[in-house]
Amino acid sequence: MQTIGYLGPKATFTHLAVTAIFPNAESVPYNTIPQCIDAVRDGEVDLAVVPLENALEGSVNLTIDYLIHECSLPIVGEIVAPIEQHLLVHPQQADAWKNIERIYSHSHAIAQCHKFLHRHLKRASYEYMASTSAAAKYVSEHPHEKAAAIGNRLAAKEYGLAIAKENIHDYDYNHTRFIILHQQPCELPIDHEPDGYKTTLMITLPKDQAGALHQVLSAFAWRKLNLTKIESRPAKTGLGNYFFIIDIDQKLDDVLIPGAIAELEALDCAVQVLGSYPYYTVKQK
Amino acid sequence: MQTIGYLGPKATFTHLAVTAIFPNAESVPYNTIPQCIDAVRDGEVDLAVVPLENALEGSVNLTIDYLIHECSLPIVGEIVAPIEQHLLVHPQQADAWKNIERIYSHSHAIAQCHKFLHRHLKRASYEYMASTSAAAKYVSEHPHEKAAAIGNRLAAKEYGLAIAKENIHDYDYNHTRFIILHQQPCELPIDHEPDGYKTTLMITLPKDQAGALHQVLSAFAWRKLNLTKIESRPAKTGLGNYFFIIDIDQKLDDVLIPGAIAELEALDCAVQVLGSYPYYTVKQK
């Protein structure tokens, strides 16, 4: 039985991803991304799950920066989960959601449901909370207020709320990515097949010059290594210095990726493998 | 006298950026990024300032997605501002900050001060708020609590708090980028020289294939057009479809950038100029 630390509080989207992929694990909420990463480093938990992209409660920047500058742990897996927002009300108000006067949620969640709210709840006012689950908790504790929370299915369950209206987010195909961290590279105790594999590299260019990135990508292109993500990020060493995070859509092999890395190092790039790992997609409900 | 909408509430980092660059303008807070962008489209305000990168209160995704899918307005300027976090207390507690028992802030702000808090306020508990300015407001209203907020200089001023400890963030060189939007391309009413110019393009590749991005970058590389940012973003049309946001470090000229765009279009890429604009850096205090 493994324990899994995640970016809390309970019923966040990170928690939802953990319960979908590790249904039998014991999960432990942490309040910040650094605390969650420290917990796996210090052996308090076996694995940590933190958001990497597109998350409401966390940001790419914090996760990547903390891994690079403070606490270097390998990425051992990834979870891709759809962002589904629902209108949650106290069960006493389940049939009267159109009379809602006040909506509680994280500001990004409210923004993600902009069109729905504009059309159906135009007169409602908004109250911004630190997380969607804090909003659900508030609504559960105020049964007589004409209030709704916007949040996920797990928040409804956790706080005994009714889903008055499902899938009120403006866009389908909106996904959040989470990474799974462990003290060292490992096989994950997941009993179904992954949807694929990825290798994530961090590449620092020798200096900022026109075409340097193009040269870097040549090393991948002529080997037909397919990149599924590329992002430049300012290094914390001064303005104008950058590094790149690149995802390659395959496992770290013995020939092609090591060959590309050797070529990049010969060009004076610094290359660090952040992980080579399986990814799992959470299906829409 | 122009009016400027910004992502509020008052005393956010977006507000701080607005006051630094437009000291004499009337500024109007909006609660979400879509509301702020709609306000400039509808002529309620002359300009809108919203976070594009690295922000506490907003996310790149929301801003770019809303511009691309909902409300196409040109970027007419950019503000780059350092992230400086301070420990703010009620003036009655100014000399006793080491006795603080409870810290109120946005969860990312707390994470950005992880090392300071770990070293100096190890026993304090955290209370997560929707924004750093909501935290400052709370502390100002509870003078007898042994409480501090983490936030910026403007929040201290706005809510009458004392800065007990300056610059408690873990990293210098941490910057936030904000974009300025207007109904059409325009000259900004700013009386000092910009720090430079940028052109931002959105490029959609014909299909996800190994080396396609490399081919795209060739169009810039051989013209010696320097890219200062590149980011791949999933399109909202299904998994595996991407577009790229690219920043070029110069104004849209008559020859080189149009030439690159024509070449990309010949390769079946869709290219959209999101703006060609000056950028202004806010100096550290």
PDB file of N, CA, C and O in Angstrom, chain A residues 175-222:
ATOM      1  N   HIS A 175      -7.324  20.376 -20.803  1.00  0.00           N
ATOM      2  CA  HIS A 175      -6.727  19.340 -19.969  1.00  0.00           C
ATOM      3  C   HIS A 175      -5.728  19.917 -18.990  1.00  0.00           C
ATOM      4  O   HIS A 175      -5.115  20.944 -19.246  1.00  0.00           O
ATOM      5  N   THR A 176      -5.566  19.238 -17.897  1.00  0.00           N
ATOM      6  CA  THR A 176      -4.502  19.564 -16.960  1.00  0.00           C
ATOM      7  C   THR A 176      -3.515  18.409 -16.944  1.00  0.00           C
ATOM      8  O   THR A 176      -3.914  17.249 -17.059  1.00  0.00           O
ATOM      9  N   ARG A 177      -2.258  18.736 -16.837  1.00  0.00           N
ATOM     10  CA  ARG A 177      -1.232  17.694 -16.722  1.00  0.00           C
ATOM     11  C   ARG A 177      -0.649  17.709 -15.313  1.00  0.00           C
ATOM     12  O   ARG A 177      -0.358  18.774 -14.763  1.00  0.00           O
ATOM     13  N   PHE A 178      -0.454  16.528 -14.784  1.00  0.00           N
ATOM     14  CA  PHE A 178       0.165  16.374 -13.475  1.00  0.00           C
ATOM     15  C   PHE A 178       1.365  15.459 -13.628  1.00  0.00           C
ATOM     16  O   PHE A 178       1.328  14.521 -14.419  1.00  0.00           O
ATOM     17  N   ILE A 179       2.420  15.705 -12.863  1.00  0.00           N
ATOM     18  CA  ILE A 179       3.530  14.752 -12.890  1.00  0.00           C
ATOM     19  C   ILE A 179       3.606  14.014 -11.565  1.00  0.00           C
ATOM     20  O   ILE A 179       3.190  14.512 -10.519  1.00  0.00           O
ATOM     21  N   ILE A 180       4.137  12.795 -11.680  1.00  0.00           N
ATOM     22  CA  ILE A 180       4.308  11.927 -10.519  1.00  0.00           C
ATOM     23  C   ILE A 180       5.810  11.874 -10.229  1.00  0.00           C
ATOM     24  O   ILE A 180       6.612  11.629 -11.133  1.00  0.00           O
ATOM     25  N   LEU A 181       6.193  12.141  -8.993  1.00  0.00           N
ATOM     26  CA  LEU A 181       7.610  12.170  -8.603  1.00  0.00           C
ATOM     27  C   LEU A 181       7.901  11.078  -7.592  1.00  0.00           C
ATOM     28  O   LEU A 181       7.048  10.728  -6.771  1.00  0.00           O
ATOM     29  N   HIS A 182       9.137  10.552  -7.655  1.00  0.00           N
ATOM     30  CA  HIS A 182       9.588   9.557  -6.684  1.00  0.00           C
ATOM     31  C   HIS A 182      11.047   9.860  -6.378  1.00  0.00           C
ATOM     32  O   HIS A 182      11.674  10.662  -7.069  1.00  0.00           O
ATOM     33  N   GLN A 183      11.590   9.218  -5.360  1.00  0.00           N
ATOM     34  CA  GLN A 183      12.990   9.501  -4.998  1.00  0.00           C
ATOM     35  C   GLN A 183      13.964   9.067  -6.089  1.00  0.00           C
ATOM     36  O   GLN A 183      15.003   9.686  -6.279  1.00  0.00           O
ATOM     37  N   GLN A 184      13.641   7.958  -6.761  1.00  0.00           N
ATOM     38  CA  GLN A 184      14.472   7.570  -7.908  1.00  0.00           C
ATOM     39  C   GLN A 184      13.583   6.979  -8.999  1.00  0.00           C
ATOM     40  O   GLN A 184      12.426   6.668  -8.732  1.00  0.00           O
ATOM     41  N   PRO A 185      14.135   6.851 -10.211  1.00  0.00           N
ATOM     42  CA  PRO A 185      13.321   6.271 -11.288  1.00  0.00           C
ATOM     43  C   PRO A 185      12.738   4.937 -10.839  1.00  0.00           C
ATOM     44  O   PRO A 185      13.410   4.162 -10.143  1.00  0.00           O
ATOM     45  N   CYS A 186      11.498   4.649 -11.180  1.00  0.00           N
ATOM     46  CA  CYS A 186      10.851   3.413 -10.719  1.00  0.00           C
ATOM     47  C   CYS A 186       9.704   3.046 -11.638  1.00  0.00           C
ATOM     48  O   CYS A 186       9.236   3.855 -12.425  1.00  0.00           O
ATOM     49  N   GLU A 187       9.260   1.817 -11.535  1.00  0.00           N
ATOM     50  CA  GLU A 187       8.026   1.383 -12.188  1.00  0.00           C
ATOM     51  C   GLU A 187       6.873   1.773 -11.285  1.00  0.00           C
ATOM     52  O   GLU A 187       6.919   1.540 -10.077  1.00  0.00           O
ATOM     53  N   LEU A 188       5.809   2.313 -11.851  1.00  0.00           N
ATOM     54  CA  LEU A 188       4.656   2.698 -11.032  1.00  0.00           C
ATOM     55  C   LEU A 188       3.754   1.493 -10.764  1.00  0.00           C
ATOM     56  O   LEU A 188       3.572   0.653 -11.648  1.00  0.00           O
ATOM     57  N   PRO A 189       3.188   1.429  -9.573  1.00  0.00           N
ATOM     58  CA  PRO A 189       2.277   0.324  -9.243  1.00  0.00           C
ATOM     59  C   PRO A 189       0.876   0.580  -9.800  1.00  0.00           C
ATOM     60  O   PRO A 189      -0.071   0.772  -9.058  1.00  0.00           O
ATOM     61  N   ILE A 190       0.781   0.619 -11.134  1.00  0.00           N
ATOM     62  CA  ILE A 190      -0.511   0.882 -11.784  1.00  0.00           C
ATOM     63  C   ILE A 190      -0.801  -0.325 -12.643  1.00  0.00           C
ATOM     64  O   ILE A 190       0.071  -0.779 -13.391  1.00  0.00           O
ATOM     65  N   ASP A 191      -2.012  -0.882 -12.527  1.00  0.00           N
ATOM     66  CA  ASP A 191      -2.232  -2.176 -13.166  1.00  0.00           C
ATOM     67  C   ASP A 191      -2.824  -2.107 -14.555  1.00  0.00           C
ATOM     68  O   ASP A 191      -3.151  -3.120 -15.141  1.00  0.00           O
ATOM     69  N   HIS A 192      -2.999  -0.896 -15.125  1.00  0.00           N
ATOM     70  CA  HIS A 192      -3.396  -0.892 -16.535  1.00  0.00           C
ATOM     71  C   HIS A 192      -2.301  -0.260 -17.394  1.00  0.00           C
ATOM     72  O   HIS A 192      -1.394   0.397 -16.891  1.00  0.00           O
ATOM     73  N   GLU A 193      -2.415  -0.506 -18.676  1.00  0.00           N
ATOM     74  CA  GLU A 193      -1.385  -0.058 -19.608  1.00  0.00           C
ATOM     75  C   GLU A 193      -1.382   1.468 -19.726  1.00  0.00           C
ATOM     76  O   GLU A 193      -2.438   2.087 -19.770  1.00  0.00           O
ATOM     77  N   PRO A 194      -0.219   2.075 -19.831  1.00  0.00           N
ATOM     78  CA  PRO A 194      -0.194   3.525 -20.050  1.00  0.00           C
ATOM     79  C   PRO A 194      -0.645   3.861 -21.475  1.00  0.00           C
ATOM     80  O   PRO A 194      -0.700   2.996 -22.345  1.00  0.00           O
ATOM     81  N   ASP A 195      -0.957   5.141 -21.682  1.00  0.00           N
ATOM     82  CA  ASP A 195      -1.350   5.590 -23.025  1.00  0.00           C
ATOM     83  C   ASP A 195      -0.147   5.896 -23.903  1.00  0.00           C
ATOM     84  O   ASP A 195      -0.299   6.178 -25.088  1.00  0.00           O
ATOM     85  N   GLY A 196       1.047   5.886 -23.310  1.00  0.00           N
ATOM     86  CA  GLY A 196       2.256   6.133 -24.079  1.00  0.00           C
ATOM     87  C   GLY A 196       3.396   6.499 -23.150  1.00  0.00           C
ATOM     88  O   GLY A 196       3.250   6.428 -21.923  1.00  0.00           O
ATOM     89  N   TYR A 197       4.511   6.886 -23.753  1.00  0.00           N
ATOM     90  CA  TYR A 197       5.691   7.235 -22.969  1.00  0.00           C
ATOM     91  C   TYR A 197       6.233   8.583 -23.415  1.00  0.00           C
ATOM     92  O   TYR A 197       6.050   8.986 -24.566  1.00  0.00           O
ATOM     93  N   LYS A 198       6.907   9.261 -22.520  1.00  0.00           N
ATOM     94  CA  LYS A 198       7.525  10.548 -22.819  1.00  0.00           C
ATOM     95  C   LYS A 198       8.888  10.634 -22.173  1.00  0.00           C
ATOM     96  O   LYS A 198       9.133  10.005 -21.134  1.00  0.00           O
ATOM     97  N   THR A 199       9.740  11.469 -22.752  1.00  0.00           N
ATOM     98  CA  THR A 199      10.997  11.826 -22.107  1.00  0.00           C
ATOM     99  C   THR A 199      11.063  13.344 -22.055  1.00  0.00           C
ATOM    100  O   THR A 199      10.804  14.005 -23.068  1.00  0.00           O
ATOM    101  N   THR A 200      11.327  13.885 -20.884  1.00  0.00           N
ATOM    102  CA  THR A 200      11.377  15.334 -20.722  1.00  0.00           C
ATOM    103  C   THR A 200      12.811  15.785 -20.474  1.00  0.00           C
ATOM    104  O   THR A 200      13.491  15.253 -19.597  1.00  0.00           O
ATOM    105  N   LEU A 201      13.257  16.745 -21.289  1.00  0.00           N
ATOM    106  CA  LEU A 201      14.608  17.277 -21.160  1.00  0.00           C
ATOM    107  C   LEU A 201      14.561  18.755 -20.809  1.00  0.00           C
ATOM    108  O   LEU A 201      13.680  19.482 -21.255  1.00  0.00           O
ATOM    109  N   MET A 202      15.546  19.182 -20.051  1.00  0.00           N
ATOM    110  CA  MET A 202      15.756  20.600 -19.839  1.00  0.00           C
ATOM    111  C   MET A 202      17.058  20.958 -20.545  1.00  0.00           C
ATOM    112  O   MET A 202      18.091  20.323 -20.324  1.00  0.00           O
ATOM    113  N   ILE A 203      16.989  21.936 -21.429  1.00  0.00           N
ATOM    114  CA  ILE A 203      18.153  22.301 -22.246  1.00  0.00           C
ATOM    115  C   ILE A 203      18.475  23.772 -22.028  1.00  0.00           C
ATOM    116  O   ILE A 203      17.603  24.639 -22.186  1.00  0.00           O
ATOM    117  N   THR A 204      19.705  24.055 -21.634  1.00  0.00           N
ATOM    118  CA  THR A 204      20.133  25.445 -21.485  1.00  0.00           C
ATOM    119  C   THR A 204      21.069  25.780 -22.632  1.00  0.00           C
ATOM    120  O   THR A 204      22.055  25.071 -22.861  1.00  0.00           O
ATOM    121  N   LEU A 205      20.739  26.843 -23.368  1.00  0.00           N
ATOM    122  CA  LEU A 205      21.581  27.235 -24.509  1.00  0.00           C
ATOM    123  C   LEU A 205      22.805  27.980 -24.001  1.00  0.00           C
ATOM    124  O   LEU A 205      22.747  28.641 -22.962  1.00  0.00           O
ATOM    125  N   PRO A 206      23.913  27.898 -24.734  1.00  0.00           N
ATOM    126  CA  PRO A 206      25.120  28.608 -24.297  1.00  0.00           C
ATOM    127  C   PRO A 206      24.902  30.111 -24.220  1.00  0.00           C
ATOM    128  O   PRO A 206      25.300  30.761 -23.286  1.00  0.00           O
ATOM    129  N   LYS A 207      24.283  30.726 -25.221  1.00  0.00           N
ATOM    130  CA  LYS A 207      23.863  32.112 -25.087  1.00  0.00           C
ATOM    131  C   LYS A 207      22.711  32.400 -26.036  1.00  0.00           C
ATOM    132  O   LYS A 207      22.456  31.649 -26.968  1.00  0.00           O
ATOM    133  N   ASP A 208      22.050  33.488 -25.741  1.00  0.00           N
ATOM    134  CA  ASP A 208      20.873  33.851 -26.502  1.00  0.00           C
ATOM    135  C   ASP A 208      21.293  34.388 -27.865  1.00  0.00           C
ATOM    136  O   ASP A 208      21.786  35.502 -27.980  1.00  0.00           O
ATOM    137  N   GLN A 209      21.136  33.604 -28.910  1.00  0.00           N
ATOM    138  CA  GLN A 209      21.492  34.101 -30.231  1.00  0.00           C
ATOM    139  C   GLN A 209      20.508  33.596 -31.273  1.00  0.00           C
ATOM    140  O   GLN A 209      19.930  32.526 -31.125  1.00  0.00           O
ATOM    141  N   ALA A 210      20.303  34.408 -32.288  1.00  0.00           N
ATOM    142  CA  ALA A 210      19.356  34.051 -33.334  1.00  0.00           C
ATOM    143  C   ALA A 210      19.708  32.672 -33.881  1.00  0.00           C
ATOM    144  O   ALA A 210      20.854  32.396 -34.213  1.00  0.00           O
ATOM    145  N   GLY A 211      18.739  31.796 -33.948  1.00  0.00           N
ATOM    146  CA  GLY A 211      18.966  30.510 -34.581  1.00  0.00           C
ATOM    147  C   GLY A 211      19.480  29.416 -33.666  1.00  0.00           C
ATOM    148  O   GLY A 211      19.557  28.271 -34.074  1.00  0.00           O
ATOM    149  N   ALA A 212      19.851  29.760 -32.411  1.00  0.00           N
ATOM    150  CA  ALA A 212      20.387  28.725 -31.520  1.00  0.00           C
ATOM    151  C   ALA A 212      19.350  27.635 -31.273  1.00  0.00           C
ATOM    152  O   ALA A 212      19.653  26.446 -31.297  1.00  0.00           O
ATOM    153  N   LEU A 213      18.109  28.061 -31.066  1.00  0.00           N
ATOM    154  CA  LEU A 213      17.059  27.079 -30.805  1.00  0.00           C
ATOM    155  C   LEU A 213      16.835  26.197 -32.033  1.00  0.00           C
ATOM    156  O   LEU A 213      16.626  24.990 -31.921  1.00  0.00           O
ATOM    157  N   HIS A 214      16.924  26.812 -33.198  1.00  0.00           N
ATOM    158  CA  HIS A 214      16.761  26.075 -34.438  1.00  0.00           C
ATOM    159  C   HIS A 214      17.806  24.969 -34.544  1.00  0.00           C
ATOM    160  O   HIS A 214      17.515  23.828 -34.905  1.00  0.00           O
ATOM    161  N   GLN A 215      19.035  25.326 -34.160  1.00  0.00           N
ATOM    162  CA  GLN A 215      20.137  24.365 -34.172  1.00  0.00           C
ATOM    163  C   GLN A 215      19.852  23.204 -33.198  1.00  0.00           C
ATOM    164  O   GLN A 215      20.085  22.039 -33.503  1.00  0.00           O
ATOM    165  N   VAL A 216      19.335  23.570 -32.037  1.00  0.00           N
ATOM    166  CA  VAL A 216      18.997  22.547 -31.039  1.00  0.00           C
ATOM    167  C   VAL A 216      17.948  21.591 -31.603  1.00  0.00           C
ATOM    168  O   VAL A 216      18.070  20.367 -31.492  1.00  0.00           O
ATOM    169  N   LEU A 217      16.930  22.153 -32.250  1.00  0.00           N
ATOM    170  CA  LEU A 217      15.859  21.288 -32.746  1.00  0.00           C
ATOM    171  C   LEU A 217      16.305  20.403 -33.900  1.00  0.00           C
ATOM    172  O   LEU A 217      15.747  19.333 -34.118  1.00  0.00           O
ATOM    173  N   SER A 218      17.343  20.856 -34.628  1.00  0.00           N
ATOM    174  CA  SER A 218      17.904  20.010 -35.690  1.00  0.00           C
ATOM    175  C   SER A 218      18.318  18.650 -35.154  1.00  0.00           C
ATOM    176  O   SER A 218      18.129  17.623 -35.811  1.00  0.00           O
ATOM    177  N   ALA A 219      18.897  18.660 -33.948  1.00  0.00           N
ATOM    178  CA  ALA A 219      19.376  17.405 -33.363  1.00  0.00           C
ATOM    179  C   ALA A 219      18.246  16.395 -33.198  1.00  0.00           C
ATOM    180  O   ALA A 219      18.463  15.184 -33.294  1.00  0.00           O
ATOM    181  N   PHE A 220      17.037  16.904 -32.948  1.00  0.00           N
ATOM    182  CA  PHE A 220      15.887  16.010 -32.835  1.00  0.00           C
ATOM    183  C   PHE A 220      15.269  15.716 -34.197  1.00  0.00           C
ATOM    184  O   PHE A 220      14.865  14.596 -34.483  1.00  0.00           O
ATOM    185  N   ALA A 221      15.194  16.758 -35.044  1.00  0.00           N
ATOM    186  CA  ALA A 221      14.458  16.629 -36.304  1.00  0.00           C
ATOM    187  C   ALA A 221      15.080  15.577 -37.217  1.00  0.00           C
ATOM    188  O   ALA A 221      14.369  14.734 -37.777  1.00  0.00           O
ATOM    189  N   TRP A 222      16.417  15.595 -37.364  1.00  0.00           N
ATOM    190  CA  TRP A 222      16.982  14.665 -38.352  1.00  0.00           C
ATOM    191  C   TRP A 222      16.960  13.228 -37.846  1.00  0.00           C
ATOM    192  O   TRP A 222      17.058  12.286 -38.620  1.00  0.00           O
TER     193      TRP A 222
END
